[in-house]
mmCIF file of C-alpha atoms in Angstrom:
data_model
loop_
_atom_site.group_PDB
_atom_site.id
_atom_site.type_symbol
_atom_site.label_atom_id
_atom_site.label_comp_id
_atom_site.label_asym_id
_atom_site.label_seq_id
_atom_site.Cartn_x
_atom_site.Cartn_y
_atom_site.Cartn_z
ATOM 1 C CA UNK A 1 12.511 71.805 -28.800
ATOM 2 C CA UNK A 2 14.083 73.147 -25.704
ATOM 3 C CA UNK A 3 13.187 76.596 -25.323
ATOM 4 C CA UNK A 4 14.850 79.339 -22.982
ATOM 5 C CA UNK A 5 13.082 82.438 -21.479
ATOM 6 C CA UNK A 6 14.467 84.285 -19.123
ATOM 7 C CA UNK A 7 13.383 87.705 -16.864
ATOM 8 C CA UNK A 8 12.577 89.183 -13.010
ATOM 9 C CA UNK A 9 9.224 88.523 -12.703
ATOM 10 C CA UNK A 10 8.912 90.817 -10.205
ATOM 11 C CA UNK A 11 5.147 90.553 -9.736
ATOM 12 C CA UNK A 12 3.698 88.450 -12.758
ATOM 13 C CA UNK A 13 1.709 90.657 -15.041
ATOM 14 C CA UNK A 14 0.117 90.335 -18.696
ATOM 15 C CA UNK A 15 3.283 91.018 -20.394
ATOM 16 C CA UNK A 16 5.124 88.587 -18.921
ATOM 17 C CA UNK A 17 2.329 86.151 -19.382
ATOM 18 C CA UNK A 18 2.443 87.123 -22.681
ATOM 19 C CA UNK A 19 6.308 86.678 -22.998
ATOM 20 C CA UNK A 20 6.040 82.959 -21.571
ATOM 21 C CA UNK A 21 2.938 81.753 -23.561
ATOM 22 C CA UNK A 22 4.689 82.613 -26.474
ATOM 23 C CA UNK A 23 7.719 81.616 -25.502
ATOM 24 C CA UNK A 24 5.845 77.937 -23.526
ATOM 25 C CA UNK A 25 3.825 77.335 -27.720
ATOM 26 C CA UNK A 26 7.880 76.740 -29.139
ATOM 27 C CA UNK A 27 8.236 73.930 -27.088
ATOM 28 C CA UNK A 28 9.823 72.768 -23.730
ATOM 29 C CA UNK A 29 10.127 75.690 -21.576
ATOM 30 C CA UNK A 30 13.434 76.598 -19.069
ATOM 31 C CA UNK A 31 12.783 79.418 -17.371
ATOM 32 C CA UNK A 32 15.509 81.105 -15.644
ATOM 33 C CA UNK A 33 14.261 83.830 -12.687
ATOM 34 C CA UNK A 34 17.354 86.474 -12.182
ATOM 35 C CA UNK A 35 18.841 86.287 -9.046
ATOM 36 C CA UNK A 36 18.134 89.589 -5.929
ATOM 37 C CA UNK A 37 21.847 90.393 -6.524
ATOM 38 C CA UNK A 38 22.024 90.722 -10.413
ATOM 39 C CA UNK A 39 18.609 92.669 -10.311
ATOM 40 C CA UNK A 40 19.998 95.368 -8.186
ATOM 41 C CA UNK A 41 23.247 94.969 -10.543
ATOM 42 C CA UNK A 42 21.200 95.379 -13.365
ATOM 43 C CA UNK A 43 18.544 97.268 -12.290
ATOM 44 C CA UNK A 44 20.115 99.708 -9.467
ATOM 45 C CA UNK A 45 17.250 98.436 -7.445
ATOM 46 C CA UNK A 46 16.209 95.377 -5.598
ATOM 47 C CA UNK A 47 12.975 93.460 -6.859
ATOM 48 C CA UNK A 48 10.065 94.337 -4.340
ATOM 49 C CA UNK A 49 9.472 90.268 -4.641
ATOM 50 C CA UNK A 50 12.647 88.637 -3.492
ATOM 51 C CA UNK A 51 13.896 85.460 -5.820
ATOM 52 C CA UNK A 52 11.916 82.731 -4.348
ATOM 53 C CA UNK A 53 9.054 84.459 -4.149
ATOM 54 C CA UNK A 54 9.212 85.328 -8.003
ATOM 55 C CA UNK A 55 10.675 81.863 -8.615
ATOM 56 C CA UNK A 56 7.414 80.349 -6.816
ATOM 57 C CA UNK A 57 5.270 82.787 -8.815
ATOM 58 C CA UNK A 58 6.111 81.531 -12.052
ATOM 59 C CA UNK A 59 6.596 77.968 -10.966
ATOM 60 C CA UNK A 60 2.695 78.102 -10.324
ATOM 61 C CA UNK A 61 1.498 80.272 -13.218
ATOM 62 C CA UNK A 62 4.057 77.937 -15.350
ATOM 63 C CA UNK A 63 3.413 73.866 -13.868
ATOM 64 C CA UNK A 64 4.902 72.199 -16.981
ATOM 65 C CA UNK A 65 7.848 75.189 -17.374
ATOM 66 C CA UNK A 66 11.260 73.611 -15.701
ATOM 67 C CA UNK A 67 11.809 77.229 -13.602
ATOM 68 C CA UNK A 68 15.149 77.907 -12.258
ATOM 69 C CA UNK A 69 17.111 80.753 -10.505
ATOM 70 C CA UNK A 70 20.038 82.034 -12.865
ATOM 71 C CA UNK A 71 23.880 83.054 -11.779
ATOM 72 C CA UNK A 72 25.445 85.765 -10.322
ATOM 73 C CA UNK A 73 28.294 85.795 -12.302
ATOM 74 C CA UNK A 74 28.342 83.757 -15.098
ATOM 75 C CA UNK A 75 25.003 84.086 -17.136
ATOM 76 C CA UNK A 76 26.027 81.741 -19.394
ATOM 77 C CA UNK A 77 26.266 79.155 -17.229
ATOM 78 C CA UNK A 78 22.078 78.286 -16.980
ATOM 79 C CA UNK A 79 22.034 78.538 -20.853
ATOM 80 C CA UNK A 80 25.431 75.818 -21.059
ATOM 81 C CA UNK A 81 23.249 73.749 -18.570
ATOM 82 C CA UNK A 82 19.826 73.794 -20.466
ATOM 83 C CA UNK A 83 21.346 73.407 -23.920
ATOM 84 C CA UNK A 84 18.536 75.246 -25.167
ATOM 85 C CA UNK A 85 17.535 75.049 -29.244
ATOM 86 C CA UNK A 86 15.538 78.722 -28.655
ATOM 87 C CA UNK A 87 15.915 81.574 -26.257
ATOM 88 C CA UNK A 88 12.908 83.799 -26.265
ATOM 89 C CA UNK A 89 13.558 87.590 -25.678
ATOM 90 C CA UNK A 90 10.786 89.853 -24.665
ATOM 91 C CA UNK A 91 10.663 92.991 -27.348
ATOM 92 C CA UNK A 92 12.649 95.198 -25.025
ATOM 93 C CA UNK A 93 14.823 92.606 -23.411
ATOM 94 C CA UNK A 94 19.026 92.724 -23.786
ATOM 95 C CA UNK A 95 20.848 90.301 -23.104
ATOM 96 C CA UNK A 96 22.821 89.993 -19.837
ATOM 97 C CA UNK A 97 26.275 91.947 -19.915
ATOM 98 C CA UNK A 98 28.995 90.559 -21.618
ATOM 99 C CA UNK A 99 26.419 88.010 -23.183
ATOM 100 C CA UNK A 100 26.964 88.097 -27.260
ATOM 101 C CA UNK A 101 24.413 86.590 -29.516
ATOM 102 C CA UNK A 102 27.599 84.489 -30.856
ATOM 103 C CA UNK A 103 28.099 83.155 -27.261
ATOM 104 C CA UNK A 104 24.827 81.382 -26.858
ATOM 105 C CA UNK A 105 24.967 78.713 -28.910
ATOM 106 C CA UNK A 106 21.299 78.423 -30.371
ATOM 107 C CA UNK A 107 19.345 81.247 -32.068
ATOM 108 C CA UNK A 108 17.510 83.649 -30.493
ATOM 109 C CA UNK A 109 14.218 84.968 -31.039
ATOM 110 C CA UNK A 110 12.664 88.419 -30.728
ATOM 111 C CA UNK A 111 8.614 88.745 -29.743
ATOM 112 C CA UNK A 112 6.974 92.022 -30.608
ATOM 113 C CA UNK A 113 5.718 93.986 -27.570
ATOM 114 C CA UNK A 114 1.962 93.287 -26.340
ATOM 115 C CA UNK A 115 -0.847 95.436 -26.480
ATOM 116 C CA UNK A 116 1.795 98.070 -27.396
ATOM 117 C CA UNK A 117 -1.479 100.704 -27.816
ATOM 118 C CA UNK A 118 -2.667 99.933 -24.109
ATOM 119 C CA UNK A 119 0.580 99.539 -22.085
ATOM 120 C CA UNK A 120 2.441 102.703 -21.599
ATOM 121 C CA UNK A 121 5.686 100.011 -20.768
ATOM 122 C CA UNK A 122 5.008 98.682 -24.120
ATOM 123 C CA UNK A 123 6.007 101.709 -26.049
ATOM 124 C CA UNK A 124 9.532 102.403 -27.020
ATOM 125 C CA UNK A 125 10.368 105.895 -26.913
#
């Protein structure tokens, strides 16, 4: 099964690990690293790693993931290209904007937060 993760990355830490194991067990992993320009979009800030450093991060944490950098504009474009059967969101992750669940295609999946007692990030408030 073709399975779709997507995120920053800006400096790989246990969550995300823990987001891309889970999301790596489902089957065939695309990984799609957001682009400097939608992160400060997004974000209102720029990543302190820039894209192909955090690109090159998960391309070695993740050998057998297919790791790609998304679009600036059209966020639907990577997800057309990949045809994925899965995409894996992190417990507090939104889709892109504009992005409806209708408009992808495939069924998403929701993972519940990690270690939610340990990582103050983990905790919804």
């Amino acid at each position: 099964m073709r399975v779709l993760a997507f995120g920053t990355f800006d400096g790989l830490h246990p969550g995300h690990r823990f987001y891309l194991d889970a999301a790596l067990k489902r089957g065939e992993l695309f990984i799609v690293v957001a682009l400097d320009e939608t992160v400060q979009r997004i974000k209102g800030r720029m990543p302190r790693f820039n894209q192909r450093e955090r690109k090159a991060a998960v391309e070695q944490a993740y050998p057998s993931a297919h790791v790609l950098l998304g679009e600036s504009e059209n966020y639907l474009l990577p997800v057309r290209r990949i045809a994925p059967e899965l995409i894996v969101l992190g417990y507090d992750q939104e889709l892109p904007p504009g992005v409806k669940n209708a408009d992808l295609l495939c069924p998403t999946e929701r993972l519940e937060a990690f270690e939610p007692h340990k990582h103050k990030s983990s905790l919804k408030t």
